[in-house]
CSV table of C-alpha atoms and ligand atoms in Angstrom, one decimal:
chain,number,residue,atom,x,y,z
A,273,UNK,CA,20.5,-16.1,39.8
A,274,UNK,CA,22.1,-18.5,37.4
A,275,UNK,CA,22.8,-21.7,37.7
A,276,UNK,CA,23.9,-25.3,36.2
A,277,UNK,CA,23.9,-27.6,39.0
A,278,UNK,CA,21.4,-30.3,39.1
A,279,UNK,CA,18.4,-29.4,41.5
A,280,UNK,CA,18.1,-25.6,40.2
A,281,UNK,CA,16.2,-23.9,37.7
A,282,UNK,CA,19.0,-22.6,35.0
A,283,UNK,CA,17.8,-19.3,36.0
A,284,UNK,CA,15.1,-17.3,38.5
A,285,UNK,CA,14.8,-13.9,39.1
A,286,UNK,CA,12.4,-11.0,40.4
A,287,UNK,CA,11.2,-8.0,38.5
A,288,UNK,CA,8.6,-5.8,37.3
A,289,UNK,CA,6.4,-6.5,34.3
A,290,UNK,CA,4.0,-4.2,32.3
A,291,UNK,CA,0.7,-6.2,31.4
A,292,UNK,CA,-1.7,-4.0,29.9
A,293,UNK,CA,-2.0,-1.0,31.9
A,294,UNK,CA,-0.5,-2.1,35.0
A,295,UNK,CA,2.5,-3.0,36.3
A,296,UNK,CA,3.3,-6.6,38.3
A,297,UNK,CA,5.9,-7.6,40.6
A,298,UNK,CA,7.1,-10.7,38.3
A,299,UNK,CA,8.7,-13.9,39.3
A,300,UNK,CA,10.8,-15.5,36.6
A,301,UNK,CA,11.8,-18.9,35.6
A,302,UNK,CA,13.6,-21.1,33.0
A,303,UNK,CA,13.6,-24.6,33.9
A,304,UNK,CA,15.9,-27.1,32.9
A,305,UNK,CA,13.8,-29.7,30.9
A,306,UNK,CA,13.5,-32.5,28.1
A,307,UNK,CA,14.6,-29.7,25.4
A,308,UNK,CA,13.3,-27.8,21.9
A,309,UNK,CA,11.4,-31.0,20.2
A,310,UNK,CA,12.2,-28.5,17.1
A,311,UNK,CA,15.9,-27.1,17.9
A,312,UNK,CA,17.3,-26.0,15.4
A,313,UNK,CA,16.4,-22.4,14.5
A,314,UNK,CA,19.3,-20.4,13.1
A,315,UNK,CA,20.0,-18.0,16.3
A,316,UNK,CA,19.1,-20.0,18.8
A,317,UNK,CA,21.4,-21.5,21.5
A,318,UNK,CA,19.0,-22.2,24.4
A,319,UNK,CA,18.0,-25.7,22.8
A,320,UNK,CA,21.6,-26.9,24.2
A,321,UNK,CA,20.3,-26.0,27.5
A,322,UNK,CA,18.4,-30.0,28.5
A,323,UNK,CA,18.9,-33.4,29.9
A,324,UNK,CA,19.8,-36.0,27.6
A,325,UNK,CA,19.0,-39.5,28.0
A,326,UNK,CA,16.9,-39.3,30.4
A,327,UNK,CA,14.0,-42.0,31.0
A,328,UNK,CA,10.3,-39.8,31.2
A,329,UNK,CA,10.4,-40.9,35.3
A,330,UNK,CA,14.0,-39.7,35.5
A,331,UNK,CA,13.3,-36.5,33.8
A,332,UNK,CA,9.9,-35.4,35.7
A,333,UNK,CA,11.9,-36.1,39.0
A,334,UNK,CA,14.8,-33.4,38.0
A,335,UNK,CA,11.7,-31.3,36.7
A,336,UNK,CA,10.1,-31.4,40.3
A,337,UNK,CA,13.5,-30.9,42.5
A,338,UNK,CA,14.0,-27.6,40.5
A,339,UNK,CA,9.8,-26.6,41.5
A,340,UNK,CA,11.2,-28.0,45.0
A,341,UNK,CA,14.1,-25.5,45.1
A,342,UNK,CA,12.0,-22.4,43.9
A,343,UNK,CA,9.3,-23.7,46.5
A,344,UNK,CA,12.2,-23.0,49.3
A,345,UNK,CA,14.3,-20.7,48.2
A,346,UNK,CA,12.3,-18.1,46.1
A,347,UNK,CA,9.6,-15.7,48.2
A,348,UNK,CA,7.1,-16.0,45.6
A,349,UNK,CA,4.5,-14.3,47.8
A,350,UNK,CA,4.8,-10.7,46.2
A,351,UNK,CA,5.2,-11.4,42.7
A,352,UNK,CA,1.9,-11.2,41.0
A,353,UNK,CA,3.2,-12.1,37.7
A,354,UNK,CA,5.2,-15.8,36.7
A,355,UNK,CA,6.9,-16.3,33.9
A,356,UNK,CA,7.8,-20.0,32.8
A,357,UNK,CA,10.9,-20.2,30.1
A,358,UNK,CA,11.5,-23.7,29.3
A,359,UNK,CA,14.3,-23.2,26.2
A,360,UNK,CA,11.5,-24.8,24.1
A,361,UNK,CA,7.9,-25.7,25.1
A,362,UNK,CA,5.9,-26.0,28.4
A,363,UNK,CA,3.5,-27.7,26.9
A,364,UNK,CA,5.4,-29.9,24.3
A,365,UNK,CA,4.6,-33.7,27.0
A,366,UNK,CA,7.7,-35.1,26.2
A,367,UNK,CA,9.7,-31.8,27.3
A,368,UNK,CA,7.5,-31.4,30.6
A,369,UNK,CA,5.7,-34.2,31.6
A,370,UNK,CA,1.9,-33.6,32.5
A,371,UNK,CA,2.9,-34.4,35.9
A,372,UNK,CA,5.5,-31.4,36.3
A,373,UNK,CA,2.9,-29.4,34.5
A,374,UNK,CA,0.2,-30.0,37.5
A,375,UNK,CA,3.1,-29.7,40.0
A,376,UNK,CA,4.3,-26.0,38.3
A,377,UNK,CA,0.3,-25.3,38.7
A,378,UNK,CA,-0.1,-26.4,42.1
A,379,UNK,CA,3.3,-24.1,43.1
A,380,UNK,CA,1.8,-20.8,41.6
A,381,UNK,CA,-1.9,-21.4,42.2
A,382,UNK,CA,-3.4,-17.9,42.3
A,383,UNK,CA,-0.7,-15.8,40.0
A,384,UNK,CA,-0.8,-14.4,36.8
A,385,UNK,CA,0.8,-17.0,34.7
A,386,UNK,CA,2.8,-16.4,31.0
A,387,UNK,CA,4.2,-19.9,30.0
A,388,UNK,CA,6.8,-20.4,26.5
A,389,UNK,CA,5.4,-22.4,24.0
A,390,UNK,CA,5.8,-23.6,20.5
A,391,UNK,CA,2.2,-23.2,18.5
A,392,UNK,CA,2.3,-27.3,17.7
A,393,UNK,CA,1.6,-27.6,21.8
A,394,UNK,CA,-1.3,-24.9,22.2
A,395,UNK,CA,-4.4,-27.1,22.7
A,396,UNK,CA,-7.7,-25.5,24.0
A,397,UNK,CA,-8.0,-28.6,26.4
A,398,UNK,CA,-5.2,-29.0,27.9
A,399,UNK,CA,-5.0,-25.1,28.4
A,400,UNK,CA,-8.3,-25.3,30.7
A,401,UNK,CA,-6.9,-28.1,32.5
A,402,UNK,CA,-3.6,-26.3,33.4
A,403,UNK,CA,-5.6,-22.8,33.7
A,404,UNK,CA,-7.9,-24.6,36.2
A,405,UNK,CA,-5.4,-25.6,38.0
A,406,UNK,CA,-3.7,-22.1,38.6
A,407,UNK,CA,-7.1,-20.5,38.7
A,408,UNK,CA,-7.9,-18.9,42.1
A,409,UNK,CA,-10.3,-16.5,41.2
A,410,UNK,CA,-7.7,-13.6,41.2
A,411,UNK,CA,-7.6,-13.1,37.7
A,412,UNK,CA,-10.1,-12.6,34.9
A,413,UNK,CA,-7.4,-14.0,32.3
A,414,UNK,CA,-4.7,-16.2,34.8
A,415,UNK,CA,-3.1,-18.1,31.8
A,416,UNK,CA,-1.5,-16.7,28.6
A,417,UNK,CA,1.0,-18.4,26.3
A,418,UNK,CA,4.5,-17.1,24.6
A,419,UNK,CA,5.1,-17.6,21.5
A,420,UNK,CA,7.9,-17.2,19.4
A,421,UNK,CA,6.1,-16.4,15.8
A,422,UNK,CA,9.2,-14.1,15.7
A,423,UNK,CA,7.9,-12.4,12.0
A,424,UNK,CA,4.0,-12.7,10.3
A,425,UNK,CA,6.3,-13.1,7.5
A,426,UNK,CA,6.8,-17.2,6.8
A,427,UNK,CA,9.7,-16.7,3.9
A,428,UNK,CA,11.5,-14.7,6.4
A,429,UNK,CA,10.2,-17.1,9.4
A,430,UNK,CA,11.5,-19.9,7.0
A,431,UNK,CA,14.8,-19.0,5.4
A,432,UNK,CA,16.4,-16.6,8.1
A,433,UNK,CA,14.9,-18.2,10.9
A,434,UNK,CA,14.3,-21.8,10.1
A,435,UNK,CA,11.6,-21.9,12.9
A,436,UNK,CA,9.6,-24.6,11.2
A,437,UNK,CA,6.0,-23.3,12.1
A,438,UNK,CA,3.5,-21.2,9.3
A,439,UNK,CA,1.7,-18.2,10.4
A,440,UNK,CA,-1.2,-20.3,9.9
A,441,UNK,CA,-0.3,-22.6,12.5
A,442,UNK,CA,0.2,-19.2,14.6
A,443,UNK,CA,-2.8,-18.5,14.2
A,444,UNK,CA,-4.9,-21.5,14.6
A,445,UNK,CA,-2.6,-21.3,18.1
A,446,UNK,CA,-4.2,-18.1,19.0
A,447,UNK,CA,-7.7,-19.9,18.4
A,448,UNK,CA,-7.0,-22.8,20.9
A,449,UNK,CA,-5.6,-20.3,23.7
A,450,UNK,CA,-8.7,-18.1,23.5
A,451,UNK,CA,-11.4,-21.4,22.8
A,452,UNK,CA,-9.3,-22.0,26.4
A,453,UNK,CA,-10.2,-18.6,28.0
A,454,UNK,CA,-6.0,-17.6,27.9
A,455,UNK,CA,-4.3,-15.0,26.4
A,456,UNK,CA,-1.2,-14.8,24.2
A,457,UNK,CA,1.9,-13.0,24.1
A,458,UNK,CA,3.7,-12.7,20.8
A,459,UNK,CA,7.8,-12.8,20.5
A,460,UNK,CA,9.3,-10.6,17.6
A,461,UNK,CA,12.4,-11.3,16.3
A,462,UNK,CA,14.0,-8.4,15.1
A,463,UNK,CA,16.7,-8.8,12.2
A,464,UNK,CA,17.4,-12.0,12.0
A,465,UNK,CA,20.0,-13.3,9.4
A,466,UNK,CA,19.7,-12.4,5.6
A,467,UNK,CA,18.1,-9.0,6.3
A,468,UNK,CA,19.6,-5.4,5.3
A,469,UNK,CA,18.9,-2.9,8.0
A,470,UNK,CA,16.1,-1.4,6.3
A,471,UNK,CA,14.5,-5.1,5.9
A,472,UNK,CA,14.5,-5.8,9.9
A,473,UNK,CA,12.9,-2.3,10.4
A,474,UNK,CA,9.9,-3.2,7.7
A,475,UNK,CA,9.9,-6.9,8.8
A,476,UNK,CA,8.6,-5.7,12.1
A,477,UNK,CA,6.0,-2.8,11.4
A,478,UNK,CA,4.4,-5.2,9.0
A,479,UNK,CA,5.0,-7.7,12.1
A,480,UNK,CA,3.3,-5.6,14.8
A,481,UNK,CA,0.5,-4.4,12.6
A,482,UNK,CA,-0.5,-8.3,11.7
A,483,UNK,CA,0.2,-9.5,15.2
A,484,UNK,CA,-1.6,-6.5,17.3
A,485,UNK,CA,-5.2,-7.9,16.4
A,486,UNK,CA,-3.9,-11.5,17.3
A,487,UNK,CA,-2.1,-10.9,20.8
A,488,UNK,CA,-2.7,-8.6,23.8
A,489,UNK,CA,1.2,-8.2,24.3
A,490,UNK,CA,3.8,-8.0,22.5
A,491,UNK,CA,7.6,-8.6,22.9
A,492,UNK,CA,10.1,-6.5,20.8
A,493,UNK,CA,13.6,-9.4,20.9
A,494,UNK,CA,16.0,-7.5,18.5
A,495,UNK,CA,18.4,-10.3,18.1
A,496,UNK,CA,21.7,-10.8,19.5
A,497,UNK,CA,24.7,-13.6,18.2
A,498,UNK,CA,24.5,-16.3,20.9
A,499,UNK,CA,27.1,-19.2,20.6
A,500,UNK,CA,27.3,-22.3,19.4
A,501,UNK,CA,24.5,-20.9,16.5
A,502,UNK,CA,24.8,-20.5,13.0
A,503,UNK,CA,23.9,-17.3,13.3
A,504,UNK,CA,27.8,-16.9,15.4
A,505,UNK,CA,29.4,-18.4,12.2
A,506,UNK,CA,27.6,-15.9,9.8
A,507,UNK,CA,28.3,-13.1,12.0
A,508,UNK,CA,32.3,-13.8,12.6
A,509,UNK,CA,32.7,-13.8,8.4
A,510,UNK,CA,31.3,-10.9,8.8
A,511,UNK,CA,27.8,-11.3,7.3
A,512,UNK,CA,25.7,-10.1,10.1
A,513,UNK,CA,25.1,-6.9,11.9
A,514,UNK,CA,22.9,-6.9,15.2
A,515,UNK,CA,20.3,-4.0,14.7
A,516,UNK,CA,21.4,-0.4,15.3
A,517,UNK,CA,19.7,0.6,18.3
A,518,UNK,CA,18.1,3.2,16.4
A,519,UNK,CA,16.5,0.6,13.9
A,520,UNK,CA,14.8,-0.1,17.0
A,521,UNK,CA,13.9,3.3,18.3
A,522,UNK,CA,12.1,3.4,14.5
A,523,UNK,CA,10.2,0.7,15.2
A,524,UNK,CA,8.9,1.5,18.4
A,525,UNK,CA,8.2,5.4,17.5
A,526,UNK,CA,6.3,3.8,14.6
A,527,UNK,CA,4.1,0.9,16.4
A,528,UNK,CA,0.5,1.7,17.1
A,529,UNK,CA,0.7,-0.9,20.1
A,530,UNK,CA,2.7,-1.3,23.7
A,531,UNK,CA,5.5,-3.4,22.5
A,532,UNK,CA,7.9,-4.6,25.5
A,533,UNK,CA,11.6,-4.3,24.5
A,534,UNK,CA,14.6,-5.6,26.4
A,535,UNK,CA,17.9,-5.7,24.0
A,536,UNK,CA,19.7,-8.5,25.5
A,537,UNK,CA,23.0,-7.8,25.1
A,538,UNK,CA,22.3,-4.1,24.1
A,539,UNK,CA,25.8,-1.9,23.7
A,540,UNK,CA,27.5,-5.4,22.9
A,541,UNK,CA,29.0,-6.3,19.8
A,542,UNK,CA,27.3,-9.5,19.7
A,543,UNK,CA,23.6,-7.7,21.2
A,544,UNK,CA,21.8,-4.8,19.4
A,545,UNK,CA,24.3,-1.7,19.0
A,546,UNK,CA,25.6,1.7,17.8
A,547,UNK,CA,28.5,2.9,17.7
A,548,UNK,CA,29.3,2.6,21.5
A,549,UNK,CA,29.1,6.8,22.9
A,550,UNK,CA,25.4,6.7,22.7
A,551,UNK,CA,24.3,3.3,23.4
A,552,UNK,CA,24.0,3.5,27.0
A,553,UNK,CA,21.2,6.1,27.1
A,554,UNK,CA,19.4,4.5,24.0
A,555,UNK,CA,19.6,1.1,25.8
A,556,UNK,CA,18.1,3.1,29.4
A,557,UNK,CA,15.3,5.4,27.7
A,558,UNK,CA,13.8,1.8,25.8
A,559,UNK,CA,14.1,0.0,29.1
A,560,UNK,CA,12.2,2.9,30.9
A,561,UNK,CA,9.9,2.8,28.1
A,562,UNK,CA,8.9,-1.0,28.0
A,563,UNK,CA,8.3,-0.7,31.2
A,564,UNK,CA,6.0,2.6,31.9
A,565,UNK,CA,5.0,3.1,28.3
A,566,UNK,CA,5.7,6.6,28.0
A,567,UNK,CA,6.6,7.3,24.6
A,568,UNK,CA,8.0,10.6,25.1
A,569,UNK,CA,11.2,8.8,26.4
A,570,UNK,CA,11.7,7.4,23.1
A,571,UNK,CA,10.7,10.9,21.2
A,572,UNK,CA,13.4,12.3,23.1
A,573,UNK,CA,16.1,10.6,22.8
A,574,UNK,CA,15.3,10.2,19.2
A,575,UNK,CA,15.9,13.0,18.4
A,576,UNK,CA,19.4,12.7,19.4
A,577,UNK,CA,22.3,13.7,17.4
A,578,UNK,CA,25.3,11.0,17.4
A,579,UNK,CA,28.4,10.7,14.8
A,580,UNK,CA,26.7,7.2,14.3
A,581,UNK,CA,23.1,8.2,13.4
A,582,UNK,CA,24.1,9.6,9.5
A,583,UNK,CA,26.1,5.9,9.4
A,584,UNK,CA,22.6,4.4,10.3
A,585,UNK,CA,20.8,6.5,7.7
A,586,UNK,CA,23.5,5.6,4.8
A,587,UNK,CA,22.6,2.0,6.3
A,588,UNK,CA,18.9,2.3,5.7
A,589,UNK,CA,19.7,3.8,2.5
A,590,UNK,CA,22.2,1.9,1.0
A,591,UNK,CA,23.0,-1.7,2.3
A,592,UNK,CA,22.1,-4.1,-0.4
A,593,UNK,CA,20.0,-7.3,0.1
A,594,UNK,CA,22.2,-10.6,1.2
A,595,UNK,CA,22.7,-11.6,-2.4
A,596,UNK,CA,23.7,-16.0,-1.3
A,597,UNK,CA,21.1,-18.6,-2.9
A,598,UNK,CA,18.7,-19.1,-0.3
A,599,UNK,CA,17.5,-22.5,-2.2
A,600,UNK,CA,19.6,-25.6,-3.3
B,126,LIG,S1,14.1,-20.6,19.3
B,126,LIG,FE1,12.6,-21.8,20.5
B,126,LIG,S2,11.8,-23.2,18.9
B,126,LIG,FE2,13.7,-22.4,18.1
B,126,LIG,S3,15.2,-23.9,18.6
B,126,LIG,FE3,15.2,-22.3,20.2
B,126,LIG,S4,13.9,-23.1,21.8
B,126,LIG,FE4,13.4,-24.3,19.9
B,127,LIG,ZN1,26.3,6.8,18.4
């Protein structure tokens, strides 16, 4: 469900979620809260998803009416799995106030619990307090956090991304978590602005191979042209391509590692894409893959021929890197 009314979580739904070797009934949730401290990363248009002006009381109370509202109307008894998007950071205080934190913890005592984060926010101590708090004995790890390192790259995280945290802050982020007994889930962005085809596809095997011995799961986000970005003005003059879905089959045939994939936007011209005949059954067999892991799906239909797959291959070949001062 989506929503903007007052009250209501921007958007819930129910799933299925690979973790490891298993695979969870999932709850999912982005709140409506404070907003991005950081907002202003190139692609992004979630950060104009918040309340403004609010006083900390005024926005804890519209934090807890939207727990109140998943309370009674979401069956959260067969989901195993929650997942808690904020469009930012659940741990950034002035986003979610400790209060809504211990409120959110109270609500899904007892699941499996994967909350968004910037790095900045990761703090072994106030990880155990949370994790305590959800801890019911059912899980051996019941906290992990999401974050967004999108590349291990930091001139690409930098200048085409403008994310405004080092892979050295990444990584002391990933000491907190585990000095707090959590795990972590890295996000991959893949081909963000300024990057030729061939780029986004090396950006992100050099990615995977830095970030597998950091993070017990992995997210695959090839990147779409949401509005109000810069990333939308760069992409109507025509200076950015979403990644051909077989950039992404590449990647995935290549990684050593589970990586969980799901194109947003996939087939779209704004979302990952191909030429439009095949995208469909590209977009289906990665789906099916992220979420049973069998990598024949992807061997398969990789080896399918398309009128767009040679135009891929010149692309790889050919296209020249963005060539626009990236320094004043
Ligand atoms: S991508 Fe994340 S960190 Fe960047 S502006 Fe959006 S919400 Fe903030
Ligand atoms: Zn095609």
């Amino acid at each position: 469900m989506l929503s903007d009314e007052t009250g209501k979580p921007l958007a819930s739904w129910s799933g299925r979620d690979r973790i490891g070797d298993r695979i969870l009934d999932s709850f999912t949730v982005i709140l409506k809260t404070g907003g991005c401290a950081w907002s202003r990363c190139r692609m992004c248009s979630y950060r104009h998803e918040r309340f403004t002006g609010l006083s900390a009381q005024d926005l804890s109370s519209r934090l807890i009416e939207q727990l109140s509202y998943i309370r009674s109307h979401a069956d959260l008894r067969k989901p195993e799995l929650v997942k808690i998007y904020t469009s930012g950071s659940f741990f950034d205080p002035g986003e979610v106030p400790h209060e809504v934190r211990s409120a959110a913890a109270a609500l899904f005592r007892g699941k499996m619990i994967i909350a968004e984060t910037r790095p900045e926010y990761v703090d072994a101590g106030v990880l155990e307090d949370f994790s305590s708090q959800i801890d019911d004995g059912t899980w051996e790890q019941p906290l992990s956090v999401a974050i967004g390192v999108e590349t291990s790259n930091d001139a690409i995280r930098e200048k085409s991304i403008q994310k405004g945290f080092s892979w050295a802050q990444f990584l002391h982020a990933v000491h907190e978590a585990r000095r707090a007994g959590a795990g972590v889930k890295g996000y991959l962005l893949m081909k963000p602005p300024f990057l030729t085809e061939k780029e986004a596809v090396q950006d992100m095997q050099r990615s995977i191979a830095d970030l597998s011995p950091q993070t017990h799961l992995i997210s695959l986000n090839p990147c779409s042209v949401q509005r109000q970005t810069e990333l939308e003005r760069l992409w109507k003059q025509g200076e950015y391509r979403p990644p051909y879905l077989w950039s992404i089959l590449a990647v995935i045939r290549a990684s050593p590692v589970h990586l969980t994939v799901d194109p947003l936007g996939g087939g779209s011209r704004r979302g990952p894409h191909n030429c439009g005949t095949c995208d469909a059954e590209i977009l289906k067999a990665i789906r099916d893959y992220s979420l049973s892991g069998d990598r024949t799906l992807i061997e398969e239909i990789s080896r399918k021929e398309c009128a767009c797959k040679p135009e891929w291959d010149f692309v790889m070949e050919q296209e020249k890197p963005f060539c626009m001062p990236q320094t004043r």
